[in-house]
Every structure is written in C-alpha cells, then in structure tokens.
Coordinates of C-alpha atoms (C1' of nucleotides) in Angstrom, one line a residue:
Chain A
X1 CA -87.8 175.5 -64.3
X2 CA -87.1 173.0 -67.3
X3 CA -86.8 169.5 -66.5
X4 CA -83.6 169.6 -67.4
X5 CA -82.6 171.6 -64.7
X6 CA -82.7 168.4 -62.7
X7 CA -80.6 165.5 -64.0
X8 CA -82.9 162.7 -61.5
X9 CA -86.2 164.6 -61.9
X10 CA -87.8 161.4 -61.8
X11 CA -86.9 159.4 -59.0
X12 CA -90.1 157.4 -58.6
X13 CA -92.5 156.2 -55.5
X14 CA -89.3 154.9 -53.5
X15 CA -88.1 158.7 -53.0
X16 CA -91.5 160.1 -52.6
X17 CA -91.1 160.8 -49.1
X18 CA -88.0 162.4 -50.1
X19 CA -89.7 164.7 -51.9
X20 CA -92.4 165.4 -49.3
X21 CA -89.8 166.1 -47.0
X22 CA -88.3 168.8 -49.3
X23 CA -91.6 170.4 -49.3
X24 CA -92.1 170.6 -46.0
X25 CA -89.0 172.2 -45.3
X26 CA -90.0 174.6 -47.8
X27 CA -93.3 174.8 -46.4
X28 CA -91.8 175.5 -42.7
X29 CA -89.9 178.1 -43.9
X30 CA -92.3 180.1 -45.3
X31 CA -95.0 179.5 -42.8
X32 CA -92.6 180.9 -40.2
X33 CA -91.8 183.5 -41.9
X34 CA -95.1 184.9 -42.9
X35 CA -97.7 182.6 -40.8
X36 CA -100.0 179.9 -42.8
X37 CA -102.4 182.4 -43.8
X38 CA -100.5 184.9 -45.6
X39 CA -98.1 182.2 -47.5
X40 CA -99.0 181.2 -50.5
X41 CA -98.3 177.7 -52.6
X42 CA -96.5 179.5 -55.4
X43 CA -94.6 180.6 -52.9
X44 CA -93.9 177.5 -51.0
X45 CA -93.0 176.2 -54.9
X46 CA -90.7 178.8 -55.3
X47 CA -88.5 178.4 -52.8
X48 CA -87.6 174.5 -53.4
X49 CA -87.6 175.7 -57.3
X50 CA -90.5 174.4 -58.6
X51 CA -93.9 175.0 -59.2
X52 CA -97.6 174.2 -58.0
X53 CA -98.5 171.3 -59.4
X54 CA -95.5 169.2 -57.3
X55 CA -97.0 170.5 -54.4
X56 CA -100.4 169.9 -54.8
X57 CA -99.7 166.1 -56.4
X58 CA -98.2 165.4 -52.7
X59 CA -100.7 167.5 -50.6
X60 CA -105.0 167.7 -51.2
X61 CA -104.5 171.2 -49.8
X62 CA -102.8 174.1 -48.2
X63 CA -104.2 173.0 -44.9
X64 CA -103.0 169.4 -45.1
X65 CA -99.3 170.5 -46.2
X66 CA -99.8 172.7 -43.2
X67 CA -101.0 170.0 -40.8
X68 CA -97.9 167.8 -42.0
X69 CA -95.2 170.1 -41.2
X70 CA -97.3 170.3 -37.8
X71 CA -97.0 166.4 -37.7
X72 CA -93.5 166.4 -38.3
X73 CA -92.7 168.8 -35.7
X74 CA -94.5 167.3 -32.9
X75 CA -92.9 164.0 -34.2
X76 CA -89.0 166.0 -33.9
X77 CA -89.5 166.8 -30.6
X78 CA -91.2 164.1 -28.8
X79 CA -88.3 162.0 -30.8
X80 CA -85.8 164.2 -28.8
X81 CA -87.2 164.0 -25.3
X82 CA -89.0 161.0 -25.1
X83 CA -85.6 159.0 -24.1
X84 CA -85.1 161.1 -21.0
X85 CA -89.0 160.7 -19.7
X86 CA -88.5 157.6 -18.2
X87 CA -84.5 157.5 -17.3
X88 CA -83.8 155.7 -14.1
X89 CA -82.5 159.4 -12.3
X90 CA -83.6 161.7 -10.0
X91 CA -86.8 164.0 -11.1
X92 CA -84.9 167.2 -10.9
X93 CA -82.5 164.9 -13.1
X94 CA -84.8 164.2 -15.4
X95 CA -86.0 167.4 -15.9
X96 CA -83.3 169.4 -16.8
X97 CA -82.5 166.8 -19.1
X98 CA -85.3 167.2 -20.6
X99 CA -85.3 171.0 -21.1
X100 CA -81.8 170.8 -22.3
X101 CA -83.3 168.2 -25.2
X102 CA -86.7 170.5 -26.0
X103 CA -84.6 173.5 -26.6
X104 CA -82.0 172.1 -28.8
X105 CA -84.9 170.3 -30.4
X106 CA -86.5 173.8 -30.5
X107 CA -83.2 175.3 -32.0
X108 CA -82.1 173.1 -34.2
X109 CA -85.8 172.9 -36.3
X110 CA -86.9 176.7 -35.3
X111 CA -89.2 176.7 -38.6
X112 CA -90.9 173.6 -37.7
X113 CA -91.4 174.4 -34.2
X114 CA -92.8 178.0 -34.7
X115 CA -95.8 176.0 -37.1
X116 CA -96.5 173.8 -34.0
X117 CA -97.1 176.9 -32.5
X118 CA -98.6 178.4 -35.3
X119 CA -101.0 175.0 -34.8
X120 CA -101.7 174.9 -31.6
X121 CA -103.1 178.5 -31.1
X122 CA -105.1 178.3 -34.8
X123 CA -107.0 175.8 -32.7
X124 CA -108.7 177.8 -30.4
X125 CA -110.6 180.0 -33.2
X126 CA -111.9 177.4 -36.1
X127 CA -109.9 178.6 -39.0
X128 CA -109.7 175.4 -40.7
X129 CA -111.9 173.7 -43.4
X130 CA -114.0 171.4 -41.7
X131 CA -112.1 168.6 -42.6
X132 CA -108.6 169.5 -41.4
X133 CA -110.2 171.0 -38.0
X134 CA -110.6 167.2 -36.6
X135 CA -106.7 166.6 -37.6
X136 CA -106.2 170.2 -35.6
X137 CA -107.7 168.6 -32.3
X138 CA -106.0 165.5 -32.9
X139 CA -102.5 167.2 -32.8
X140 CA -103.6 169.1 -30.1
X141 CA -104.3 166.0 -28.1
X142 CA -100.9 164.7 -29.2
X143 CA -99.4 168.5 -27.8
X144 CA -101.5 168.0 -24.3
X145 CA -99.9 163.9 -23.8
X146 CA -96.4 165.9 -24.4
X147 CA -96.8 168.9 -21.9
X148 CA -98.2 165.9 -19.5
X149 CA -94.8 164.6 -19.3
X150 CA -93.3 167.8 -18.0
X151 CA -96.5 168.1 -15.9
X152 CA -96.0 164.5 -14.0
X153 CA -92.4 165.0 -13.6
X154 CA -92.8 168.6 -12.2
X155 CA -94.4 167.2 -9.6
X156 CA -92.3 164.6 -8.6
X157 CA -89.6 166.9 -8.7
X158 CA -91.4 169.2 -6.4
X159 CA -92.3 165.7 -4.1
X160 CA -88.3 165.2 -4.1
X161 CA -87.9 169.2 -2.8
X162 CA -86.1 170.2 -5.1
X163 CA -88.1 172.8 -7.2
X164 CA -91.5 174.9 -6.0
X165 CA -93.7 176.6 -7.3
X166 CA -97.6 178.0 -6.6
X167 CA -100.3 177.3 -9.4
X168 CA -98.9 174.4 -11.5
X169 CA -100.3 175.5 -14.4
X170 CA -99.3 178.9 -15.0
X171 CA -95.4 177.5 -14.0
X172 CA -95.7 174.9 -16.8
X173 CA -96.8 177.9 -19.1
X174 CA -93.8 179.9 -17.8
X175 CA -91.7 177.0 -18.3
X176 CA -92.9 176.6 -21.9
X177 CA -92.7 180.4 -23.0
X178 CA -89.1 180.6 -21.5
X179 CA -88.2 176.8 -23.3
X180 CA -89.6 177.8 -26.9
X181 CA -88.5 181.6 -26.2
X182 CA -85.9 180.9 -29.5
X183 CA -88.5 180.4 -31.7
X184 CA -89.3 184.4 -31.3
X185 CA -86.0 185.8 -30.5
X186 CA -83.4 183.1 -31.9
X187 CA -82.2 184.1 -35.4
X188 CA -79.4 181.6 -36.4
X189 CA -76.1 182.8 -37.7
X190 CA -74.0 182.0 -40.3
X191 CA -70.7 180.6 -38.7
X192 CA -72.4 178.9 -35.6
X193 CA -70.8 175.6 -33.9
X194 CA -73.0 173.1 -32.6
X195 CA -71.2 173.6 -29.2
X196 CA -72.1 178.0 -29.6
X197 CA -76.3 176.4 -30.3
X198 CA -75.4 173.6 -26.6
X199 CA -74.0 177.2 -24.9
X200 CA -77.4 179.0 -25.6
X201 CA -79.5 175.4 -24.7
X202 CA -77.8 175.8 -21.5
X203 CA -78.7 179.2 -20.7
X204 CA -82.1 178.9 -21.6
X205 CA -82.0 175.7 -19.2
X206 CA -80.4 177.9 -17.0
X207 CA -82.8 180.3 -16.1
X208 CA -86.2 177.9 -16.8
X209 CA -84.7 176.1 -13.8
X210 CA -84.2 179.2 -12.0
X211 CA -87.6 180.2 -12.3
X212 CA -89.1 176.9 -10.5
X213 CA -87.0 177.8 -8.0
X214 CA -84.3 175.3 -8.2
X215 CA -83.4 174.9 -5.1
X216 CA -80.0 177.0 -4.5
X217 CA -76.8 175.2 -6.2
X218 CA -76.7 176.7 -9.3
X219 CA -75.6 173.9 -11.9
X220 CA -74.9 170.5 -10.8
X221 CA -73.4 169.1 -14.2
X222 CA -75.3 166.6 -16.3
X223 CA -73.4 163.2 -16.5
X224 CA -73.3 164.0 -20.7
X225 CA -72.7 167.2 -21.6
X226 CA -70.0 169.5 -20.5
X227 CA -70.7 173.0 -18.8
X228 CA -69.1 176.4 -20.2
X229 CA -68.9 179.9 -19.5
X230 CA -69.3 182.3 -22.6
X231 CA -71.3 185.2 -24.7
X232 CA -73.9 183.2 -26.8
X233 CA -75.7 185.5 -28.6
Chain B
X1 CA -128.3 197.0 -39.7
X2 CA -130.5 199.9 -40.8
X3 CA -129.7 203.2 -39.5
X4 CA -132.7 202.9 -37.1
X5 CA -130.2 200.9 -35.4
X6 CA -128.6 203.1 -33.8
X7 CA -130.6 206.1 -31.4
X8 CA -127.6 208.3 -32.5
X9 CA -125.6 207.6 -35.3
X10 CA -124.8 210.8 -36.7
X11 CA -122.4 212.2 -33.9
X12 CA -120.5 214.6 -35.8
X13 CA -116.6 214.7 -35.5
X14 CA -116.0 215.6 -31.7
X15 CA -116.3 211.6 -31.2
X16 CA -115.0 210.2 -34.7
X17 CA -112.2 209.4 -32.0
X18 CA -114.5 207.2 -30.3
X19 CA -115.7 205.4 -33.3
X20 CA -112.2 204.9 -34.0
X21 CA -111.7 203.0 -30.6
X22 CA -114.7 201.3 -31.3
X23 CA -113.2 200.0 -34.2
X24 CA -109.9 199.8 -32.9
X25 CA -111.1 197.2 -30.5
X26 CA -112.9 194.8 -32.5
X27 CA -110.1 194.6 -34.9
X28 CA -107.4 194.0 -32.1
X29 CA -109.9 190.8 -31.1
X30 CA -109.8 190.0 -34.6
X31 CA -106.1 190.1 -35.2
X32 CA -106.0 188.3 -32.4
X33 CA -108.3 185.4 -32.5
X34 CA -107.2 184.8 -36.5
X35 CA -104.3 186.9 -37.4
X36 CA -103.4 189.8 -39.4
X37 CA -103.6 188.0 -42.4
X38 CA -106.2 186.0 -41.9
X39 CA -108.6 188.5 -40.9
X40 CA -110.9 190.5 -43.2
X41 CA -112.4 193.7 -42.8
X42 CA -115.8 192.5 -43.2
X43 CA -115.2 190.7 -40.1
X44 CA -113.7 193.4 -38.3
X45 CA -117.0 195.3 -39.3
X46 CA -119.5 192.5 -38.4
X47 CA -118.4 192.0 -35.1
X48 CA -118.8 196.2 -34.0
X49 CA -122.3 195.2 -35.8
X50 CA -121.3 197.7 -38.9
X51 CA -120.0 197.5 -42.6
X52 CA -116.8 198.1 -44.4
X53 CA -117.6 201.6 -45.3
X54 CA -117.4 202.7 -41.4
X55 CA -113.7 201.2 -41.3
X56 CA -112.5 202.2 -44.7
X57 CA -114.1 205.8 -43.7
X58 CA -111.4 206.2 -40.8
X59 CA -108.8 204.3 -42.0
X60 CA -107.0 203.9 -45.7
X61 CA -105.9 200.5 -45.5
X62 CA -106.1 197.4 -43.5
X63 CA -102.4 197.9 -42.8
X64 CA -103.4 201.0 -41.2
X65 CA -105.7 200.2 -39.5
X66 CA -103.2 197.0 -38.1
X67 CA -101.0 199.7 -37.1
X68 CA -102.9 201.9 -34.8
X69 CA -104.2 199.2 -33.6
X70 CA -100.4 198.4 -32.5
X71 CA -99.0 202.1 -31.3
X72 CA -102.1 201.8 -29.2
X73 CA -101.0 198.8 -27.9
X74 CA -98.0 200.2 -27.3
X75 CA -98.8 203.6 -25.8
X76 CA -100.9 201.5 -23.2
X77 CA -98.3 199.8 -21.8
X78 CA -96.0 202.2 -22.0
X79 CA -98.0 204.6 -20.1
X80 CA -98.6 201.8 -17.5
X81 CA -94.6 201.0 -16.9
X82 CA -93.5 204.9 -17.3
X83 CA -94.2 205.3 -13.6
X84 CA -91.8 203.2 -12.2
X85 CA -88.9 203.6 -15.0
X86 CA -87.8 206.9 -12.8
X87 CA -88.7 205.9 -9.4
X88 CA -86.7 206.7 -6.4
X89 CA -85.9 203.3 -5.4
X90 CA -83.7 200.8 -5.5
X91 CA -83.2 199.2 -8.8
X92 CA -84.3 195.9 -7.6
X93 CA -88.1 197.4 -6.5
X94 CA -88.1 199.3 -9.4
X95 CA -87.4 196.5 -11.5
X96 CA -90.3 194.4 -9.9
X97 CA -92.6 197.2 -10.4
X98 CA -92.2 197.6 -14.2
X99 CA -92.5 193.8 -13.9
X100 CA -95.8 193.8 -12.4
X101 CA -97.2 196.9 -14.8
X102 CA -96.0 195.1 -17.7
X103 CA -97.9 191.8 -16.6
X104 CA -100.8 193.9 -15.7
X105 CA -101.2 195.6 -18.9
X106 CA -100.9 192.5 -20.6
X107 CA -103.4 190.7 -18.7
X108 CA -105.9 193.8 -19.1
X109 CA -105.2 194.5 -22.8
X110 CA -104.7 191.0 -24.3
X111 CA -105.7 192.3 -28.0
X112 CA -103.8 194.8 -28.4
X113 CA -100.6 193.0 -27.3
X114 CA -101.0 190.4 -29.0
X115 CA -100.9 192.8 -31.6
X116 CA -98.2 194.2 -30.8
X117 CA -96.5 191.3 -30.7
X118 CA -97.7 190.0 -34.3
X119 CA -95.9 193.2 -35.5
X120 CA -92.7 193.3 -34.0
X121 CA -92.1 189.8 -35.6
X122 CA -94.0 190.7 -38.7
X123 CA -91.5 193.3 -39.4
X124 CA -88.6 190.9 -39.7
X125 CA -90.4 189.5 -43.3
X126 CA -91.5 192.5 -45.9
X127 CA -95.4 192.2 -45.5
X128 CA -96.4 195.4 -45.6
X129 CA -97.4 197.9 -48.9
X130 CA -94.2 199.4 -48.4
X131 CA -95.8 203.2 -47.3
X132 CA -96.4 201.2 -44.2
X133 CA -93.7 199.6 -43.6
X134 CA -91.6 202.5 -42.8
X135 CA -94.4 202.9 -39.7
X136 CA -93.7 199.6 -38.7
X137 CA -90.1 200.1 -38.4
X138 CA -90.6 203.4 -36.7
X139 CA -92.8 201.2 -34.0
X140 CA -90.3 198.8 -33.9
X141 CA -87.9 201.3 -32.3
X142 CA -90.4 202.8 -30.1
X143 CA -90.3 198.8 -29.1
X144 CA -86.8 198.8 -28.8
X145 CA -86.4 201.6 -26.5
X146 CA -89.4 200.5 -24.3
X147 CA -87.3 197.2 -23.8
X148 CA -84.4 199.3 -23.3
X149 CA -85.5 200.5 -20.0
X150 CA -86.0 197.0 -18.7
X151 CA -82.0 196.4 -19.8
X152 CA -80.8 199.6 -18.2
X153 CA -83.0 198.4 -14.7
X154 CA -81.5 194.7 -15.1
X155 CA -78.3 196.3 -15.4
X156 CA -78.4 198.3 -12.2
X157 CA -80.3 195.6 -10.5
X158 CA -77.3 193.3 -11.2
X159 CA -74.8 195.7 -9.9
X160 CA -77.0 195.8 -7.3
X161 CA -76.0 192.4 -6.5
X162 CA -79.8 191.8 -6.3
X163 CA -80.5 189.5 -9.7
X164 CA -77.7 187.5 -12.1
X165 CA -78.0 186.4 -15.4
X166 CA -74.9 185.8 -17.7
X167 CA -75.9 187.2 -21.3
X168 CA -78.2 190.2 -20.6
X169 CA -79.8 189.4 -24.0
X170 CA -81.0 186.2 -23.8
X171 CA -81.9 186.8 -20.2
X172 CA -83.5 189.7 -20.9
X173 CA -85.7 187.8 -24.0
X174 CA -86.6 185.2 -21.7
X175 CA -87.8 187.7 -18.9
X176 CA -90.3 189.0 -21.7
X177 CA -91.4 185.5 -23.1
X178 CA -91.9 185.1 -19.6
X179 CA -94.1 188.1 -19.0
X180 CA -96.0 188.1 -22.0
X181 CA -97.0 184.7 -21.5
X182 CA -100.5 185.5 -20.3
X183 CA -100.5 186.5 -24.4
X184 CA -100.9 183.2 -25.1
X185 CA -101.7 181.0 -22.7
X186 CA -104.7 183.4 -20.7
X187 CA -107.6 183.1 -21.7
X188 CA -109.9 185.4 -19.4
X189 CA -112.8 183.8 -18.2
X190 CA -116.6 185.1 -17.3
X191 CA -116.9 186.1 -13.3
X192 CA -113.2 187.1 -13.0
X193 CA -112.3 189.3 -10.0
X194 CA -109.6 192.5 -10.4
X195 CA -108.1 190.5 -7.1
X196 CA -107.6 187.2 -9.3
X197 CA -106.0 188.9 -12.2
X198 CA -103.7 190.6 -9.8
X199 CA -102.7 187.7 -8.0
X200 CA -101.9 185.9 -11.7
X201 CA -99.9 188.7 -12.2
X202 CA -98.1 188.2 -8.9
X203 CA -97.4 184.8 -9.8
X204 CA -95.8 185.5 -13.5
X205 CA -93.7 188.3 -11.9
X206 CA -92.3 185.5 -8.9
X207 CA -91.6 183.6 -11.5
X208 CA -89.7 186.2 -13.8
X209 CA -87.4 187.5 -11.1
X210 CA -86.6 183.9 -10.0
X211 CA -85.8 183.4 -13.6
X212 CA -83.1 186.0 -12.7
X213 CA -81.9 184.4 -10.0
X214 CA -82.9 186.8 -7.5
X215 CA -81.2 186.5 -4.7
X216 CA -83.0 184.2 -2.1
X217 CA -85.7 185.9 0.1
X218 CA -88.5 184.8 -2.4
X219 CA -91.1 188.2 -1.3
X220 CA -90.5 191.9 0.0
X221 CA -93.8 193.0 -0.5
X222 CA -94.0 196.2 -2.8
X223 CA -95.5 199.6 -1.3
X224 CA -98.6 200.1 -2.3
X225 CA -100.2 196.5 -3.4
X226 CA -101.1 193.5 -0.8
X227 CA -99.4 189.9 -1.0
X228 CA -101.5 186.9 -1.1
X229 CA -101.1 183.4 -1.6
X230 CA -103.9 180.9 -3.6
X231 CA -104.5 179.2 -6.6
X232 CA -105.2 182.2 -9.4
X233 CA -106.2 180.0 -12.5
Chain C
dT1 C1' -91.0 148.1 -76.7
dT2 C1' -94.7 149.3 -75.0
dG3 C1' -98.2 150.4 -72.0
dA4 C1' -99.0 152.3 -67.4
dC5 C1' -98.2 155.3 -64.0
dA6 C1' -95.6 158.4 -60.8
dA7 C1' -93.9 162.9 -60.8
dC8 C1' -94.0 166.7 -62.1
dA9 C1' -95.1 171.5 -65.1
dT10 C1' -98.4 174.5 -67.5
dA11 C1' -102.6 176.7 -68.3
dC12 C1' -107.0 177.5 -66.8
dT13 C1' -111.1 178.5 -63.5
dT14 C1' -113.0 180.3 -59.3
dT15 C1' -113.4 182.9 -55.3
dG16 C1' -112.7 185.6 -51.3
dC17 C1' -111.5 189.9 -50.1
dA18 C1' -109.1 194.6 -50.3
dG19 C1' -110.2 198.6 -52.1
dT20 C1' -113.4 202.1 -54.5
dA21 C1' -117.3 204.5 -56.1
dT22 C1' -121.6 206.1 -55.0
dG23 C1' -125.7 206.7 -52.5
dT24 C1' -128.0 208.2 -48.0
dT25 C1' -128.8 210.6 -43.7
dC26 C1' -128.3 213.8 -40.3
dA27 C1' -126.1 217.9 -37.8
dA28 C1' -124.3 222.3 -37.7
dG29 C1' -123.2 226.6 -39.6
dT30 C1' -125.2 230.6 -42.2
Chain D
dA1 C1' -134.4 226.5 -45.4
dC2 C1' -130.5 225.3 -47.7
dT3 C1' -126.0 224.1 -48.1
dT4 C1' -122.1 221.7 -46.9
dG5 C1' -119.8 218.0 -45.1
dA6 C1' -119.0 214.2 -41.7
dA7 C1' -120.4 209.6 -41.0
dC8 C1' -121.8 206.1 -42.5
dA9 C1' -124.2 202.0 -45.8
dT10 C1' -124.5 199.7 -50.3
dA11 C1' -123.0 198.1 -54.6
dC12 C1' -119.3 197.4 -57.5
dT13 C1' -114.4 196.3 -59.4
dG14 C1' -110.0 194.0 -59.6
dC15 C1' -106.7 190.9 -58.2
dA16 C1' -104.2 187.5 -55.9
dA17 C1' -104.2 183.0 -54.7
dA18 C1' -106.4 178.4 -53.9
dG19 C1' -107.7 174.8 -56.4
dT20 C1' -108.2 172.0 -61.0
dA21 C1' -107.6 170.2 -65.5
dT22 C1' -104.5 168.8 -68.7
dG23 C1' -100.1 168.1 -70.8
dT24 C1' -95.3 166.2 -70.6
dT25 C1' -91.5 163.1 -69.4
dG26 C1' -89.1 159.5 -67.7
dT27 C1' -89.0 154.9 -65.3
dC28 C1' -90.3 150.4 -64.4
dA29 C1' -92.7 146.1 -65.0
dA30 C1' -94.1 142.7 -68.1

DNA sequence: TTGACAACATACTTTGCAGTATGTTCAAGT
DNA sequence: ACTTGAACATACTGCAAAGTATGTTGTCAA
C-alpha cells in the first residue's frame, strides 16, 4: 500500500471521522466474523487496505476500537426505534412498530449488531483491561434503558388485552432472541431489494407477535408499510 | 498442586474417560464464560485445579479438545430429543415434546451448548488448523440433520392443521433462537429446584409453539409431566 | 515558503500462549 | 523386584499479535 494508491490520502482533521467510520466498518466485519478475540488489527488494516499504524493513530487499543463499533451500534438502533417509543397509538401499535424498526435496524447493520452482542455477553466475565471494563458497564447500562422501552410498553400492551404472557422477563428475552435471530441465521445476498430485506422484517415481526400471544387477528396492517405474501429466504 | 493432592491420582486407563469429562467440563465453562478464542489452556487447567500437561496428555490440540467438547454437546441433546422424534403420536404432541427435551437439555447443559453453538457459527469463517476443520464440517452436518427432524415434525404438524408459519426456514430459525435462548440469557442460580427449571422450560416452549401460531387452545397437557403456573425466574 | 501538525506507513519490541520436551510417580503385568 | 507404560507435572521454545517508536508525506495557517 503506497500512498500513491490513494489520490486524497490526506484529507485532514475535517474527514477524520470519515476515516474512523471506515474503520469501524472494517472493524465490524471482522469482529463478526471471527469474534473480538480472535481478530487481529493487521487484520482489521487489511481489509480497508491499509496498515496498523492508521488504526492505532485513531484508536489507543483494540478494546477501544472494539467499544466504538459497540457505541455506534447501540447508537444505530436506538436511532431507528426511538421515534416510535412515544407515538400517540395504541401499545400493541406501538409495539409492532417497533419490532418492525429493530429488525430492519438489525438487518440492515448485521456486523454492527452481532458486536453489540458480542458486548453485552463479554460483560458478564471481565475480559476487558481494566480501563475499558467501566466503558463495558456503561454500554450495558445504555443496552438495559433500551430493553426498558420494550419492557414498559409490553406492559401496557398487555393492560390494553391485547398480548399475554407469564414471567415478563423470560418473554422479553424470547422477544429479543427471535428479533436479533438474523444476526445468527441471516446471511445477506447478492441481488437483494430493500422490499425482499421489509418481507423477511415482517416475518420475523410476524411470529415475535405470535409468540406474546397476539391476540387472534393475524395482521392488522401498519398505517406505513404495505403487507406481502412471498418466500424470503 | 503436588501430587499429594490427590488420594488417587494414578488411576490407570479404565478411567482416562473420566479424566477426559473432567476436563471436558471445565473447558465447556471456559469456552463459555470467554470464548474459544479467548480461552487458554492454562485456564482450562487451573480451574480442574491441574496443569497443561494433563490436557495436552488427552488431547493434541486446543481445537480438539474445542471439538469434543462440541460432539458432546451434541450427543447430549440428541440423545435427550431421540425419544420423541419416532413417537406414536400426533405430530403436534410430538412436536412439543422435542420442544421441551430440547429446552431441557439446554437449560441442564448450558456449557456445552453454548459450545455448540460457538461452532456451528465458527464454521462459517476458516478458524480452524485445517485437520480440524474437516471435523467441524462433519459436526455441522450431524447439526443439520438434528434440525432436520424438527423441519420434518413442523411439516407434519402444519398439515396437521395444528401450527402455521409461511417460510419453514425462517420459522424454523426463529423456533431455535427461541429455544436456545436460555443459552444466553439463563444464568442458573444457587438453591434452584428441578421443579423451577422445568417450569422455565415450560414457559420457553409456550412461547415457541405460539411463535407458530398454534392454533388457539393455549395447553393440552403432555402425558407424563404436570402443568403449573408461577413466576420461574 | 516554511514550520507545524494531522494522517498515515514501516520497522521494531514485547508478551501471552499454544505446543513440546522432559522429568516424575505409581500401577499392573511378568 | 524390575520393567514398562499410562498419567500426569514442570520447564522450555516459538510464534503471532498487541502495542510502540519512528519515518514519511501532504496540507494548511501564518
């Protein structure tokens, strides 16, 4: 990699956070693809063609690159749902709308997603240098104010009748495995419309409303979006 | 640890196999609390109170040692859900009982799922010395065809008329994020009863099958195990 | 036009850990 | 009783990867 592989190498400060964000992306990548411990930087570097020393002028340490890609994809999602938290509709309304926006948040930045996830269960089991670990519990904290929101308005929801279920808790994990299930089994393809990714949302919303026991009629549409029938995956 | 350590250390091949579990299960606890990657032998060796040279004694790599670890995992819960694959009911009941065996296992063996779970997606990225890899792959099928029997059942139990889903694939994926959420989110706790455990499991497999839109009447109870109602975790 | 500094690349140091080589102890067969 | 070998522990080696130190280049501000 000669510098004269890139005709602006040298953008200055302004575009810094341009550059950050193309690390990350990197950075997500790999850490999804082969977890935080077993990536390396060189590898990181390699992938947005480049080396070492750009990543570690932007970043003190693996762990804070880490925890930034963390940030960001807290910061995606809450981004994507946070409008529909406190729309003037229904709770069951409400809900589903905001399922439908978590998975396509979740399947439209996968790699970012699966770190979060990566972040939230490095927690439990002090990996982290010391440091970092207070960042960990911080984004944690940010992760438990997020799940809250699906918390209160399960509740009200169940108030208004219109979903049940027993232990709150273990339904709002159920909820959760079956909403970020695409960050596991989701591979995305090649020639894949937006309106093939809003099918597969839908589905997903689908069933995660099926299994608070929605009560009987099936799909009511959302004022937005439009419902289809099809083969997603 | 000095050899005095132990009354009877020197117990001569008949139970290597047991040394081996001993192992076996302080390394699934490792892998699980830090991942594969993350994890070094030392560790796994500190926490049976031992040292490398026991572990590299029975096993020739870490990989290896990572993958019996797995096919354990997976001949558990295999052996647990084989019952009810053949049983003379109707697909529905069978259904629910591989449901609740699954669940079961999972909540009993925690480790060694999560495991299992690290490998299946592990395989997707080339990690492993290559020798190995052709294991994992040869577990991954064993995976497959495990999963296949819960397609064939949600097959018949659809033609049934007794569950819906639209694609089989994504239901069937969110059915198993579903029922190995107790991977993540348990987390099993000091003075736990076998009668708690199996009424968390009752509650993850309510959920799953409502997830499939099974049709209305919410609890036939099975056979053999009570119903109960109350607030598991 | 010339410092000064951001934005990198390159070359080096350090370390944690997988894997190995070797030593030690006991148990069973002969 | 001595020999062989399984079942370890201990001490060592090698490497990969995190982190660092230093070099290079272009841009902007004055």
């Amino acid at each position: 990699m000669t510098p004269a592989d890139r005709p602006t190498r040298y953008r200055r400060q302004s575009d810094a956070e341009l550059s950050r964000m193309e690390i990350m992306e990197g950075a997500a990548l790999c850490f999804e693809a082969r977890g935080f411990a077993a990536t390396s930087i060189d590898e990181v570097a390699a992938r947005i063609g480049s080396t070492k020393g750009r990543i570690y002028h932007h970043y003190a340490s693996k762990s804070e690159l880490f925890l930034d890609v963390y940030r960001t994809g807290m910061r995606l999602i809450f981004e994507a749902v946070e409008p529909h938290i406190e729309a003037d509709l229904p709770a069951f309304d409400r809900l589903r709308a905001m399922l439908k926006a978590h998975v396509l948040c979740v399947l439209r930045t996968k790699p970012f997603q699966n770190v979060v996830r990566q972040g939230v269960d490095m927690l439990r089991h002090g990996v982290m240098p010391a440091r970092e670990h207070a960042e960990l519990i911080q984004l944690a904290r940010l992760r438990d104010s997020y799940s809250d929101h699906f918390l209160t308005v399960l509740e009200q929801a169940r108030a208004e009748g219109a979903i049940d279920y027993q232990n709150i808790k273990i339904a709002l994990n159920s909820v959760f495995m079956c909403l970020n299930g695409p960050i596991v089994w989701f591979t995305p393809r090649d020639g894949q419309t937006e309106e093939e990714i809003d099918l597969l949302a839908d589905e997903c919303v689908l069933y995660t409303l099926r299994l608070l026991g929605q009560a009987a009629a099936p799909s009511r549409p959302l004022p937005s979006p439009k419902s289809h029938q099809g083969e997603p995956a």
